[in-house]
CSV table of C-alpha atoms in Angstrom, one decimal:
chain,number,residue,atom,x,y,z
A,21,UNK,CA,3.0,6.1,-16.3
A,22,UNK,CA,0.4,5.5,-13.6
A,23,UNK,CA,-2.4,7.7,-12.5
A,24,UNK,CA,-1.5,10.1,-9.6
A,25,UNK,CA,-3.4,8.0,-7.1
A,26,UNK,CA,-1.6,4.8,-8.1
A,27,UNK,CA,1.8,6.6,-8.1
A,28,UNK,CA,1.0,8.0,-4.6
A,29,UNK,CA,0.3,4.4,-3.4
A,30,UNK,CA,3.5,3.1,-5.0
A,31,UNK,CA,5.6,5.9,-3.4
A,32,UNK,CA,4.1,5.2,0.0
A,33,UNK,CA,4.8,1.4,-0.3
A,34,UNK,CA,8.4,2.1,-1.5
A,35,UNK,CA,9.2,4.0,1.8
A,36,UNK,CA,9.1,0.6,3.5
A,37,UNK,CA,12.5,-1.2,4.0
A,38,UNK,CA,13.2,-3.7,1.3
A,39,UNK,CA,10.4,-2.6,-1.0
A,40,UNK,CA,11.6,-1.5,-4.4
A,41,UNK,CA,9.7,-0.5,-7.5
A,42,UNK,CA,8.6,-4.0,-8.6
A,43,UNK,CA,7.6,-5.1,-5.1
A,44,UNK,CA,5.5,-1.9,-4.6
A,45,UNK,CA,3.8,-2.6,-7.9
A,46,UNK,CA,3.0,-6.2,-6.9
A,47,UNK,CA,1.7,-5.1,-3.5
A,48,UNK,CA,-0.4,-2.3,-4.9
A,49,UNK,CA,-2.1,-4.3,-7.6
A,50,UNK,CA,-2.7,-7.2,-5.4
A,51,UNK,CA,-4.5,-5.1,-2.9
A,52,UNK,CA,-6.4,-3.2,-5.5
A,53,UNK,CA,-7.4,-6.1,-7.8
A,54,UNK,CA,-7.4,-9.2,-5.7
A,55,UNK,CA,-7.8,-8.4,-2.0
A,56,UNK,CA,-9.7,-5.1,-1.4
A,57,UNK,CA,-10.8,-6.4,2.0
A,58,UNK,CA,-7.2,-7.1,2.9
A,59,UNK,CA,-6.3,-3.5,1.8
A,60,UNK,CA,-9.0,-2.1,4.0
A,61,UNK,CA,-7.9,-4.3,6.9
A,62,UNK,CA,-4.3,-3.0,6.4
A,63,UNK,CA,-5.5,0.6,6.4
A,64,UNK,CA,-7.5,0.2,9.6
A,65,UNK,CA,-4.6,-1.6,11.4
A,66,UNK,CA,-2.1,1.0,10.4
A,67,UNK,CA,-4.4,3.9,11.4
A,68,UNK,CA,-5.1,2.3,14.8
A,69,UNK,CA,-1.4,1.7,15.4
A,70,UNK,CA,-0.5,5.2,14.5
A,71,UNK,CA,-3.2,6.7,16.7
A,72,UNK,CA,-2.8,4.4,19.7
A,73,UNK,CA,0.8,3.5,20.0
């Protein structure tokens, strides 16, 4: 019962090994509510790795 944007984030996190529903929720809400800068750092690092490796 999440917005489409939140659900998209949860689905993306759940594709990682060992990440289930609850873990994806914890990660998503931590990044969105407590550590936005960490979320931006994660996005940048992932984009760089995907482009350059």
